[in-house]
Coordinates of C-alpha atoms in Angstrom, one line a residue:
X26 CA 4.9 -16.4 -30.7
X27 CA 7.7 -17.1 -28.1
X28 CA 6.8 -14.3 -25.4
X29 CA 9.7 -12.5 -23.4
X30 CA 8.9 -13.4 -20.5
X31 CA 11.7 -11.7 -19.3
X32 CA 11.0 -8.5 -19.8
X33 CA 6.9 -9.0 -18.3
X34 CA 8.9 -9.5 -15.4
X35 CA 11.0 -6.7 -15.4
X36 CA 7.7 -4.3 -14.9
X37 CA 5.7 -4.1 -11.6
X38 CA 2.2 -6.7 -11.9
X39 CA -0.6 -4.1 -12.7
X40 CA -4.5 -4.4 -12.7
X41 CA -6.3 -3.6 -16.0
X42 CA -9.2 -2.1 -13.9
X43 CA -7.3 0.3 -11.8
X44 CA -4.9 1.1 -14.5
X45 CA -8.2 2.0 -16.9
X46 CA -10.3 4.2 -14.7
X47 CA -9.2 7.4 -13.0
X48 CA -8.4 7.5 -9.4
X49 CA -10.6 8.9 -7.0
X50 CA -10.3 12.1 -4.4
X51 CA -12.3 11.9 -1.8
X52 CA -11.2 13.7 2.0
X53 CA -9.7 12.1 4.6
X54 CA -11.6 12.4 7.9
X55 CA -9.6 15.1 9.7
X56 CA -12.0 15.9 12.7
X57 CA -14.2 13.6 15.6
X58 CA -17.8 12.9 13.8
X59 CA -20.8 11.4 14.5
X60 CA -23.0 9.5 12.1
X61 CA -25.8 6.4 12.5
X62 CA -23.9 4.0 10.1
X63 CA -20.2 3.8 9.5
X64 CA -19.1 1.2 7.3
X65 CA -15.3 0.5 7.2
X66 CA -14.5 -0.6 3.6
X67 CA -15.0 1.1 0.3
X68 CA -14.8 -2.2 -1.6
X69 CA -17.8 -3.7 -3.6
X70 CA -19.6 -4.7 -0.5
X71 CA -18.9 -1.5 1.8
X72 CA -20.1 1.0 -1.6
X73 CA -23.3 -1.2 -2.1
X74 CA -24.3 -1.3 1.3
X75 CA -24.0 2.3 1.5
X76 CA -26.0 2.8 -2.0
X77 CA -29.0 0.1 0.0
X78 CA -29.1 1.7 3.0
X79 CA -29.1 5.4 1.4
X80 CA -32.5 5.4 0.4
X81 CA -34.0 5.3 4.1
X82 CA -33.1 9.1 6.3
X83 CA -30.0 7.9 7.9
X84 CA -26.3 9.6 8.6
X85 CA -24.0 7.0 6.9
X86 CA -20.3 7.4 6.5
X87 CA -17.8 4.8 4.8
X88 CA -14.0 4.6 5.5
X89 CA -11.6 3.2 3.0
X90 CA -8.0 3.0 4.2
X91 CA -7.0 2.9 0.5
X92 CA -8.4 4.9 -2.3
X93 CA -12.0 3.1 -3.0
X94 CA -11.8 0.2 -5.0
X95 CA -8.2 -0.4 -4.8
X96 CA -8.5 -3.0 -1.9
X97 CA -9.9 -6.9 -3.7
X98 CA -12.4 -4.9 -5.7
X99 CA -9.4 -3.7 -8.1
X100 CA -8.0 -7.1 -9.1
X101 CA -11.1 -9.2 -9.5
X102 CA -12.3 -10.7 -12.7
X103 CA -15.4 -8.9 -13.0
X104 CA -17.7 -12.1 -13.3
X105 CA -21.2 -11.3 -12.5
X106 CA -22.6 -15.0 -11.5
X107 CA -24.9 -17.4 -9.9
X108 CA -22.4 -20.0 -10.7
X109 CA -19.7 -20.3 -7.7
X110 CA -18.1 -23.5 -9.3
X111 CA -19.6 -26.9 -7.6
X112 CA -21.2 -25.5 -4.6
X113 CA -25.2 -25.9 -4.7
X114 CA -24.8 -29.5 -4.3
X115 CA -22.1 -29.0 -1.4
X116 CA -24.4 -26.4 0.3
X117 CA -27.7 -29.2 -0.1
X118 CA -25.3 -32.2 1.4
X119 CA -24.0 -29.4 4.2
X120 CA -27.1 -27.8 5.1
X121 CA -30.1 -29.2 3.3
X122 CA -32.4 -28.1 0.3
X123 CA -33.7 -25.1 2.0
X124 CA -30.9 -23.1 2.4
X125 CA -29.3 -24.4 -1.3
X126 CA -32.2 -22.2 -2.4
X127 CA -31.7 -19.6 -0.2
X128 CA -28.0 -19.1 -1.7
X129 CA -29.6 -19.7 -5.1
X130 CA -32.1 -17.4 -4.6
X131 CA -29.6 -14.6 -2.9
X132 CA -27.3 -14.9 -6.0
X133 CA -29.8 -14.8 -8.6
X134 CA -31.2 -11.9 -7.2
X135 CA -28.2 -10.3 -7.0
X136 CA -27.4 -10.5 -10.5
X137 CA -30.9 -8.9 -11.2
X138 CA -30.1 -6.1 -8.6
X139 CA -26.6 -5.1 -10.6
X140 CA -28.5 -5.2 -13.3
X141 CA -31.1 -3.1 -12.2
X142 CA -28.5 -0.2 -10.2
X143 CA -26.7 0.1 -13.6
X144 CA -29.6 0.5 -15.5
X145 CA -31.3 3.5 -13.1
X146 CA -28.5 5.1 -12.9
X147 CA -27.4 4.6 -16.5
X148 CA -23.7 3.5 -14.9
X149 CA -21.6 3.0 -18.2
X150 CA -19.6 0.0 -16.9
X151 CA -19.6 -2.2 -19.8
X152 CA -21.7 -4.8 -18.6
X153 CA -22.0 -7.9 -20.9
X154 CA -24.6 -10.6 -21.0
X155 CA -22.8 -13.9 -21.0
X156 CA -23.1 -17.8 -20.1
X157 CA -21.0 -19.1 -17.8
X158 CA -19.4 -23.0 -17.5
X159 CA -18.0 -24.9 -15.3
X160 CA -16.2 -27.9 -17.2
X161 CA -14.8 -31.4 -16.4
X162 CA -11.3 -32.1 -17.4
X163 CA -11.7 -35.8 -16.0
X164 CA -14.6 -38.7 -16.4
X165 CA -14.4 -39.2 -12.9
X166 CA -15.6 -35.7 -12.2
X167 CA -18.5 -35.9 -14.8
X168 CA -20.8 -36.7 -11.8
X169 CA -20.3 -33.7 -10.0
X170 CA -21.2 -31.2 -13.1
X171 CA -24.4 -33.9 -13.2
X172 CA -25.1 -33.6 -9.4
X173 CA -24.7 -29.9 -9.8
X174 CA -27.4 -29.4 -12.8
X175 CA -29.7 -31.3 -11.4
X176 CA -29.3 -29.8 -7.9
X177 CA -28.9 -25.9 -9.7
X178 CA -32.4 -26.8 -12.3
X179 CA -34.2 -27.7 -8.7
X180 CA -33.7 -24.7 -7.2
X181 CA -34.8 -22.9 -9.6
X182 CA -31.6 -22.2 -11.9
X183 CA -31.2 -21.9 -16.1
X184 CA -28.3 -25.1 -15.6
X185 CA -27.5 -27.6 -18.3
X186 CA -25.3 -29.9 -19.4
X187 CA -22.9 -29.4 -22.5
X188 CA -20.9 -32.0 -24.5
X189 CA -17.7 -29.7 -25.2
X190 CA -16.4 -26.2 -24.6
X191 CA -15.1 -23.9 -27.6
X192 CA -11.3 -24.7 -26.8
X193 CA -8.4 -26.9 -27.4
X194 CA -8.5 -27.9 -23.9
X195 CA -9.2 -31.3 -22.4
X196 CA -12.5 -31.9 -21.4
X197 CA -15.3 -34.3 -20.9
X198 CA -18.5 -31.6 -20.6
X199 CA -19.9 -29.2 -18.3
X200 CA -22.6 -27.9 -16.9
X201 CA -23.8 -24.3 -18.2
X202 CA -25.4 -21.3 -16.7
X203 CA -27.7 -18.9 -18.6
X204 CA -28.7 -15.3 -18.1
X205 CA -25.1 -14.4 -16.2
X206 CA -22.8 -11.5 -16.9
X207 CA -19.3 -9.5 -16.6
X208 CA -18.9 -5.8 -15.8
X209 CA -15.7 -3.4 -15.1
X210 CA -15.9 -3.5 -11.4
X211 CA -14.3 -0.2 -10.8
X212 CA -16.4 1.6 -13.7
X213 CA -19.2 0.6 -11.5
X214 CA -17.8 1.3 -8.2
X215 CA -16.9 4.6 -8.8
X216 CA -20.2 5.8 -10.5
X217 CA -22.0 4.3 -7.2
X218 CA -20.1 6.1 -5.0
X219 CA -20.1 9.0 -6.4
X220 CA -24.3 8.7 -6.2
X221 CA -24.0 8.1 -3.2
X222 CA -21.6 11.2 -2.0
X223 CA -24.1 13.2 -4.1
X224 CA -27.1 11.7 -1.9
X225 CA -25.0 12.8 1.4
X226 CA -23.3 9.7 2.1
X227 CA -19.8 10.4 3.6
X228 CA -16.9 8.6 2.0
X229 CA -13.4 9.3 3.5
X230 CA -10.6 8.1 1.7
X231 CA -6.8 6.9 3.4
X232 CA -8.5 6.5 6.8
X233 CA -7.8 3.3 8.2
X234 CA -9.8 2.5 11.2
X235 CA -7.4 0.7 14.0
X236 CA -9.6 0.5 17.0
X237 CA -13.7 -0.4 17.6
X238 CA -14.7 0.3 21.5
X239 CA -18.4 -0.5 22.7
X240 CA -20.0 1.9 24.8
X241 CA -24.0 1.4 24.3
X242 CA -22.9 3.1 20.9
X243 CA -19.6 2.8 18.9
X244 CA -16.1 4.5 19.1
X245 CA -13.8 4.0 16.1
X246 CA -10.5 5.6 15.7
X247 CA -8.2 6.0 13.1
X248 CA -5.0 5.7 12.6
X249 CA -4.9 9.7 13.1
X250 CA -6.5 9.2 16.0
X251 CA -9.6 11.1 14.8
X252 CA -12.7 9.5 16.6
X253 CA -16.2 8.6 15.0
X254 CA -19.1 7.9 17.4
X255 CA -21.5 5.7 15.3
X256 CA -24.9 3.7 16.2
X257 CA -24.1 0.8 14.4
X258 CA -21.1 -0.2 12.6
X259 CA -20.7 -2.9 9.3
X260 CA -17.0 -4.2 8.9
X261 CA -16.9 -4.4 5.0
X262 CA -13.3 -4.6 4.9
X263 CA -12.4 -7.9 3.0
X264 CA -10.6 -9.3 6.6
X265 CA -12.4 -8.5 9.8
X266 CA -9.5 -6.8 12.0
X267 CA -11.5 -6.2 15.0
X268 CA -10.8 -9.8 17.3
X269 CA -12.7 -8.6 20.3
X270 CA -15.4 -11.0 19.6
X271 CA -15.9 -13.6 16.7
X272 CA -13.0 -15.1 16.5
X273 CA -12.7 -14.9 12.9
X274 CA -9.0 -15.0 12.8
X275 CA -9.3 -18.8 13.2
X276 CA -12.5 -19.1 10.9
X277 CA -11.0 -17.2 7.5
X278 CA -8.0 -18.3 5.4
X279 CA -6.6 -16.2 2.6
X280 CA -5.9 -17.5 -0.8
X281 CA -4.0 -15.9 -3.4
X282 CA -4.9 -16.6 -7.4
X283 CA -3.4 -14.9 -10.2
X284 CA -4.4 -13.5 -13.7
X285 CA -2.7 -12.5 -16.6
X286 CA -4.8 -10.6 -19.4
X287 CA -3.5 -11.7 -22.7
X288 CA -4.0 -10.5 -26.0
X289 CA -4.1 -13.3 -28.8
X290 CA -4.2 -13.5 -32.7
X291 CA -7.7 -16.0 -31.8
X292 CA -10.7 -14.4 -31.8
X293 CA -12.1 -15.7 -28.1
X294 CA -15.6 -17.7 -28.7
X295 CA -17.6 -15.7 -25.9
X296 CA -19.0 -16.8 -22.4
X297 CA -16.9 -17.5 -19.3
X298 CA -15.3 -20.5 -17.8
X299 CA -13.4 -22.5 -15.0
X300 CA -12.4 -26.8 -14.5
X301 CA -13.5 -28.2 -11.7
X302 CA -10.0 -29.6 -11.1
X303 CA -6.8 -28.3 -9.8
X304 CA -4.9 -26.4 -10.4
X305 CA -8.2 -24.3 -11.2
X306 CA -8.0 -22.2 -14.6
X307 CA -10.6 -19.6 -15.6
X308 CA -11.2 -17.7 -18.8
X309 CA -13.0 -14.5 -19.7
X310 CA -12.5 -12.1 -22.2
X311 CA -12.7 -7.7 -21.8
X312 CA -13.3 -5.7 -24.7
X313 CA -11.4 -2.7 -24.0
X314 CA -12.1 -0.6 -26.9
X315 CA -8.9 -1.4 -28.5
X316 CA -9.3 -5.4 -28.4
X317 CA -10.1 -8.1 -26.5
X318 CA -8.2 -8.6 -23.4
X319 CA -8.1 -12.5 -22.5
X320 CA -8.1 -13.3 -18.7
X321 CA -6.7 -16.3 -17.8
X322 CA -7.2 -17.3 -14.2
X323 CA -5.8 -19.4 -11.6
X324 CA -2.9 -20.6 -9.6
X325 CA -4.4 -20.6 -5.5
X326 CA -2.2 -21.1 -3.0
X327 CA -2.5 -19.7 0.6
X328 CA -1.4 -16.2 1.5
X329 CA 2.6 -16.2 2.3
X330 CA 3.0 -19.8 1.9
X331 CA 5.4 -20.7 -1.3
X332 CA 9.1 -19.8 -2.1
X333 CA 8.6 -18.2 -5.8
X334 CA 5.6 -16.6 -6.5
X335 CA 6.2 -15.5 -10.1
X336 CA 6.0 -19.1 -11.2
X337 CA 2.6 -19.0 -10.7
X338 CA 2.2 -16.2 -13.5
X339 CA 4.5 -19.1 -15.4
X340 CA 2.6 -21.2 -15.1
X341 CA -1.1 -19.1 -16.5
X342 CA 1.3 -18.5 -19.3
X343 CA 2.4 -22.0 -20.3
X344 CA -1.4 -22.7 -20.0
X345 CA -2.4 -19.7 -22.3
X346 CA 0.4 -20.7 -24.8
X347 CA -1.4 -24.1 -25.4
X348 CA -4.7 -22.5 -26.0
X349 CA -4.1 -19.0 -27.4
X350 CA -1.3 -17.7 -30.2
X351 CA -0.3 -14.8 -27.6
X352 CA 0.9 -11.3 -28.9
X353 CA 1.0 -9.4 -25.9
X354 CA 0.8 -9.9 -22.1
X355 CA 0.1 -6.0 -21.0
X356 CA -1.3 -6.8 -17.8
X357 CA -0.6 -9.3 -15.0
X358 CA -2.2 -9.2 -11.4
X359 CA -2.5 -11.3 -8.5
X360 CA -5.8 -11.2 -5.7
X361 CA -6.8 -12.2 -2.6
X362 CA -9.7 -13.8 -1.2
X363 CA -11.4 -14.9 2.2
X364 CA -12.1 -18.0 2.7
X365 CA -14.5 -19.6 4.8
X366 CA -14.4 -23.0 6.8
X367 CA -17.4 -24.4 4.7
X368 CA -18.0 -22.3 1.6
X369 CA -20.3 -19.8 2.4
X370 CA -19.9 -16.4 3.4
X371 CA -20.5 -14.8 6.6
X372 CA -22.8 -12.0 6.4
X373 CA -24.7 -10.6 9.1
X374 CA -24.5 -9.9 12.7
X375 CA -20.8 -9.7 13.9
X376 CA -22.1 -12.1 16.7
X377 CA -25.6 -13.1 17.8
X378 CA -24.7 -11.0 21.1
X379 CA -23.8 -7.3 18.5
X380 CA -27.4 -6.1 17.1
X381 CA -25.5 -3.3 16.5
X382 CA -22.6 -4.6 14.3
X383 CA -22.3 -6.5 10.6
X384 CA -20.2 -7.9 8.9
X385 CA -19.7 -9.1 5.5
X386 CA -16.7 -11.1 4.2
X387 CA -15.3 -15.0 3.4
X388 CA -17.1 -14.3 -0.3
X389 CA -14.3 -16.6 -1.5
X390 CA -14.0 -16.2 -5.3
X391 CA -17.2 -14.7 -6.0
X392 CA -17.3 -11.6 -4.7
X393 CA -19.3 -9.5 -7.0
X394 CA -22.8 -11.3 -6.3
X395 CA -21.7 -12.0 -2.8
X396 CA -20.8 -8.6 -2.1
X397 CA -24.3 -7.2 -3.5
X398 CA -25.9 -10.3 -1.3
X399 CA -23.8 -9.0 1.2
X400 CA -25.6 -5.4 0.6
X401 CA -28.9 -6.5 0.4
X402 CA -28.9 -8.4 3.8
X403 CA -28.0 -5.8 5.7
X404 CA -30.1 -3.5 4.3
X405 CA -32.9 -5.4 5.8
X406 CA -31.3 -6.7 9.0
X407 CA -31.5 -2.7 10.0
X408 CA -34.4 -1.7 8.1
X409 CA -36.6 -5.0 8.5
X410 CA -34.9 -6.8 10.9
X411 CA -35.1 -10.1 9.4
X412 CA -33.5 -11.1 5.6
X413 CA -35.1 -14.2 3.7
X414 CA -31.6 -15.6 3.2
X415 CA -30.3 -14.7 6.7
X416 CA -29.9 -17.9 7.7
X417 CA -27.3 -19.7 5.0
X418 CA -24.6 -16.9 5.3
X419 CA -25.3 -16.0 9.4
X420 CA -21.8 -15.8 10.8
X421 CA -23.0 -17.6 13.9
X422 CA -24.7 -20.6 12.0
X423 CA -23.9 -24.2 13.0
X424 CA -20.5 -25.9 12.3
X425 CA -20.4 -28.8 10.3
X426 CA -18.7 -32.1 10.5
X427 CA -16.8 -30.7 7.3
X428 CA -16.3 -27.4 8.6
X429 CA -14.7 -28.7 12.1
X430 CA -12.3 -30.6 10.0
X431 CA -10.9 -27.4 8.2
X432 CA -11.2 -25.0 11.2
X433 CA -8.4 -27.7 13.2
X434 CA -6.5 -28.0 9.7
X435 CA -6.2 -24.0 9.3
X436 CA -5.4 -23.5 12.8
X437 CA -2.9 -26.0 12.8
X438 CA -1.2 -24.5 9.9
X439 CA -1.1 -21.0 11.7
X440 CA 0.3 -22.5 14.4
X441 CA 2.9 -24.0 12.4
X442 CA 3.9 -21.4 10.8
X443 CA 3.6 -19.0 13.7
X444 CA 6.4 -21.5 15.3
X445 CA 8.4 -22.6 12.4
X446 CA 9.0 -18.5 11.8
X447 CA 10.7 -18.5 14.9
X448 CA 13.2 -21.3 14.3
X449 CA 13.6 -21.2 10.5
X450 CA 17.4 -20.5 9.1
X451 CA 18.4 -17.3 8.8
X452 CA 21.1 -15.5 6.6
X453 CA 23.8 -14.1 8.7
X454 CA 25.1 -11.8 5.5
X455 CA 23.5 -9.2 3.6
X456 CA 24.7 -10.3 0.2
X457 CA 22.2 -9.8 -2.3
X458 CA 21.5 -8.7 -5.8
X459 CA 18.8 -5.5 -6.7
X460 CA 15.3 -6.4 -6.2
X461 CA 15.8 -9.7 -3.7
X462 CA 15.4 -9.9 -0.4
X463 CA 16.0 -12.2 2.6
X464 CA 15.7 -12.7 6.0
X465 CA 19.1 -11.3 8.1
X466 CA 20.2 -12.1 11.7
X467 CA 21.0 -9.2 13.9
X468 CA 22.1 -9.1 17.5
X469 CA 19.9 -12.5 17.7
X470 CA 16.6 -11.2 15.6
X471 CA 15.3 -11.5 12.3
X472 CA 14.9 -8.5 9.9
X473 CA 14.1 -8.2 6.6
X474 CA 15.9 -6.6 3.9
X475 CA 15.4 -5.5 0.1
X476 CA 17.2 -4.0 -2.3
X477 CA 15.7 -2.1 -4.5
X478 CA 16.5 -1.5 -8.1
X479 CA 18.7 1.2 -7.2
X480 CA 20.8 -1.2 -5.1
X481 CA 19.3 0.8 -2.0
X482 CA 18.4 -1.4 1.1
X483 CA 14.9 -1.7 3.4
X484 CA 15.0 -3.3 6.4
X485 CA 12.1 -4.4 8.2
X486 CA 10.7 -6.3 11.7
X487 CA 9.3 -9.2 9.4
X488 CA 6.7 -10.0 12.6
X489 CA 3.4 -9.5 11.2
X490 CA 1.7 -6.8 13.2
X491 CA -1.6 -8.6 13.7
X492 CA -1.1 -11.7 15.7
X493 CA 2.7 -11.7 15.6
X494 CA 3.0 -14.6 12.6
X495 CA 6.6 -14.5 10.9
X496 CA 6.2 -13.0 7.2
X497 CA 7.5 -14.2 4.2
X498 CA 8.8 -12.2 1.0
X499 CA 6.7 -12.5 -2.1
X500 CA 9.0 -11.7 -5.3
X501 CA 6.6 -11.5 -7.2
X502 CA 4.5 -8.5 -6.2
X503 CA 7.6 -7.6 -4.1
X504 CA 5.8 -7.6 -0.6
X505 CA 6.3 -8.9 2.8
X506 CA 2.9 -11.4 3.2
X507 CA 1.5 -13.5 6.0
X508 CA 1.2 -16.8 6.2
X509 CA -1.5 -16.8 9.1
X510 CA -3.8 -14.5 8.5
X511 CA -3.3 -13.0 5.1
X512 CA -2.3 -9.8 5.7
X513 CA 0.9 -8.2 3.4
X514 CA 3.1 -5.2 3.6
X515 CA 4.8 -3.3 1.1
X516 CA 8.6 -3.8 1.8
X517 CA 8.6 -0.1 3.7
X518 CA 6.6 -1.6 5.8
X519 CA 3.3 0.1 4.4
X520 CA -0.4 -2.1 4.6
X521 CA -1.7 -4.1 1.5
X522 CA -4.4 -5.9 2.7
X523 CA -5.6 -6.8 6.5
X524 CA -6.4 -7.3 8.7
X525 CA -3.1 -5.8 10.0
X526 CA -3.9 -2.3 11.1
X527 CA -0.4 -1.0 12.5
X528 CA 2.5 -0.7 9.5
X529 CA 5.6 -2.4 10.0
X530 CA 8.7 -0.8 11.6
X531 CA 11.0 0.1 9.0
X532 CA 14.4 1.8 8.5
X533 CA 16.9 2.5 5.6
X534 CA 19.9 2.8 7.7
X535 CA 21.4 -0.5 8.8
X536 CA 23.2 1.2 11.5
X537 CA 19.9 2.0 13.4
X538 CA 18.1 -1.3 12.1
X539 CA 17.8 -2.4 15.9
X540 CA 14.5 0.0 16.4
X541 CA 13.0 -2.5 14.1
X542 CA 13.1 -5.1 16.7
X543 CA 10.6 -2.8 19.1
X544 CA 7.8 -3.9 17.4
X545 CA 4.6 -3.7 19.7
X546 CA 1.9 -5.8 17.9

């Protein structure tokens, strides 16, 4: 079938898990509170830490800015795994056997622990027992899916090696994981949290927390300016946005990735997979109820770095044309991840100097086993005091050789972006058709513009409001997005994703566009 492209385009991208699930109506915090715990995020990792740390007599509280779920949570894949592509024998030449098996051990449990939530609380998320591969497309990569099972099958690990995968798609083997599953992320998200609320857990919806001040305890505010005095605090929220300590901003990159779910005359073969190479594609498959949805996977590139985004979604589609006979494309969605300088995730203490703050993020690509890790640490950093796997993800563990490498690479790409955004070219005219935008000059300043499909224009100050990075416009979610630090704004100005807390200025009247240009980030 010759697919109209054209007219998947025309419609907005959409996530099949938000778009199947109903929303959620939880309060917004409209008084000061006090509480022992207040988690900021009601992603994956924010709910499950919540649901962990519910069990013992605390106060907890958790603040989503967004409606829960509808942060990274909503436009995953859903892949429940042990298997992060090649990283068990990158974590053994980084840092040794010992902690290999502490991140094969973390992992594995977690699966177990997802497991084990949905089946006490009989959560109907349609979870689905599955294999998962990682597969070769090249000879020359066939040593590291051999490195990898024998590194995985010493640590303890169902891993082993395959001749061929069940599609017309090059390949030369790959190395397969047992006992490993996919859910509907939301499905279980929202059944979790709304255990939780039931066990007196506080969740507080559209409350974006802007400000963290130490004072032997905690003082958030929001961006209402309503005040929450808390013990001890866990940032859950995908991007740290507190810089006070940590410096995070220079250890995390964002990467986007994109996913189109298909739906093809071929009845898909079962079990989930990704190359090693790049670009990186991945394939899973939903049942929905009324048919299997294919997702096809891939396309990263860093956050607000590219001129046309939609030929990434091209690009998944050419790919699923070769191995699919494609009927329908009713979903397309793009997602962003945090990326750390050597792999592994940061979860624990903030700093070694905060006992009193946690954090939990950089779970690249994998974030549903990370995120229940993630949950499962802190759990026993408060209770215990000490985790078994502490030591891999700690946020304050040593750099590596590797590591340094990336840290001056990444930094030196914020900083050339942070400059070249002051110098670049900019249009002088506002000339453009509906549903464009570009960068204008006025009075000596860049703004940007939109035009919507209506033909009405949106200006706003295109400097980010986080660190003060230039933005760029992303045509194909139709968003202004940073190429520093990852965070993106709707083109009113609105928040998408951090770690930008303040919204940019914005204005539908080019006669009074110059407030724009007041921007105090």
């Amino acid at each position: 079938m010759n697919f109209n492209r054209y007219s998947l385009f025309k419609n907005p991208p959409k996530s099949y898990w938000i778009d199947s699930v109903e929303f959620t109506k939880y309060p917004s915090l409209e008084e000061n509170i006090k509480v022992d715990i207040a988690i900021i995020g009601g992603g994956l990792a924010g709910i499950q830490i919540a649901y962990q740390l519910s069990h013992a007599n605390l106060n907890i509280a958790v603040f989503e800015a967004n409606l829960i779920g509808h942060g990274t949570t909503g436009y995953t894949t859903g892949k429940i795994t042990s298997q992060h592509n090649i990283i068990y024998s990158k974590i053994k030449d980084l840092f040794g056997m010992e902690l290999a098996q502490q991140y094969a051990n973390a992992n594995e449990s977690a699966i177990r622990e997802i497991k084990k939530i949905i089946d006490e609380n009989n959560i109907d998320c349609d979870y689905t027992q599955e294999s998962a591969f990682v597969f070769a497309q090249k000879e020359e990569n066939l040593e590291k899916i051999q490195e990898e099972i024998d590194t995985a099958s010493s640590l303890g690990i169902s891993a082993s090696y395959v001749k061929d995968i069940p599609f017309d798609i090059p390949n030369v083997g790959a190395v397969k994981f047992d006992n490993q599953a996919h859910f509907h992320p939301l499905k279980y998200l929202t059944s979790l949290a709304r255990i939780i609320n039931e066990k007196g857990v506080q969740i507080f919806e559209k409350t974006r927390i802007v400000d963290i001040e130490e004072n032997n305890t905690y003082i958030l505010t929001t961006s209402q300016g309503k005040t929450i005095n808390a013990e001890k605090v866990i940032i859950a929220s995908h991007y740290p946005f507190y810089n006070k300590h940590g410096m995070y901003y220079s250890r995390i990159y964002t990467s986007r990735s994109y996913i189109i779910g298909i739906k093809a005359q071929e009845k898909y073969p079962g079990g989930m997979y990704i190359n090693v190479e790049d670009p990186p594609r991945s394939l899973r498959c939903v049942n929905t109820g009324i048919g299997e949805l294919i997702l096809v996977v891939g396309e990263n590139h860093k956050t607000g770095q590219g001129e046309d985004m939609n030929k990434h979604y091209n690009a998944l589609i050419n790919f699923a044309e070769d191995v699919f006979t494609i009927e329908d494309i009713p979903y397309r969605w793009s997602t962003q991840d945090c990326m750390t300088l050597d792999g592994v995730p940061y979860i624990g203490y903030y700093t070694s100097n905060t006992p009193n703050l946690f954090v939990a993020t950089g779970f690249q690509k994998w974030g549903m086993t990370n995120s229940t890790v993630a949950s499962l640490i802190i759990r026993d950093l408060i209770l215990n005091g000490e985790s078994p796997w502490q030591d891999v993800f700690n946020p304050s563990r040593k750099t590596t050789l590797e590591s340094t490498k990336k840290f001056i690479t990444v930094n030196t790409d914020v900083a050339k972006h942070l400059i070249r955004g002051k110098i670049k070219p900019i249009e002088k005219e506002i000339d453009l058709s509906n549903e464009e935008a570009q960068i204008i000059e006025i009075d000596g300043n860049k703004v940007g513009a939109y035009k919507d499909e209506n033909g009405k224009l949106h200006f706003v100050n295109t400097t980010c409001t986080h660190m003060g990075c230039e933005l760029n416009w992303n045509n194909a979610e139709k968003s202004w997005d940073c190429p520093c630090h990852g965070s993106r704004f709707s083109y009113k100005g609105e928040i998408l994703n951090g770690p930008a807390v303040k919204p940019l200025n914005f204005s539908e009247d080019v006669n009074t566009v110059e407030k724009l240009l007041k921007e105090d980030f």
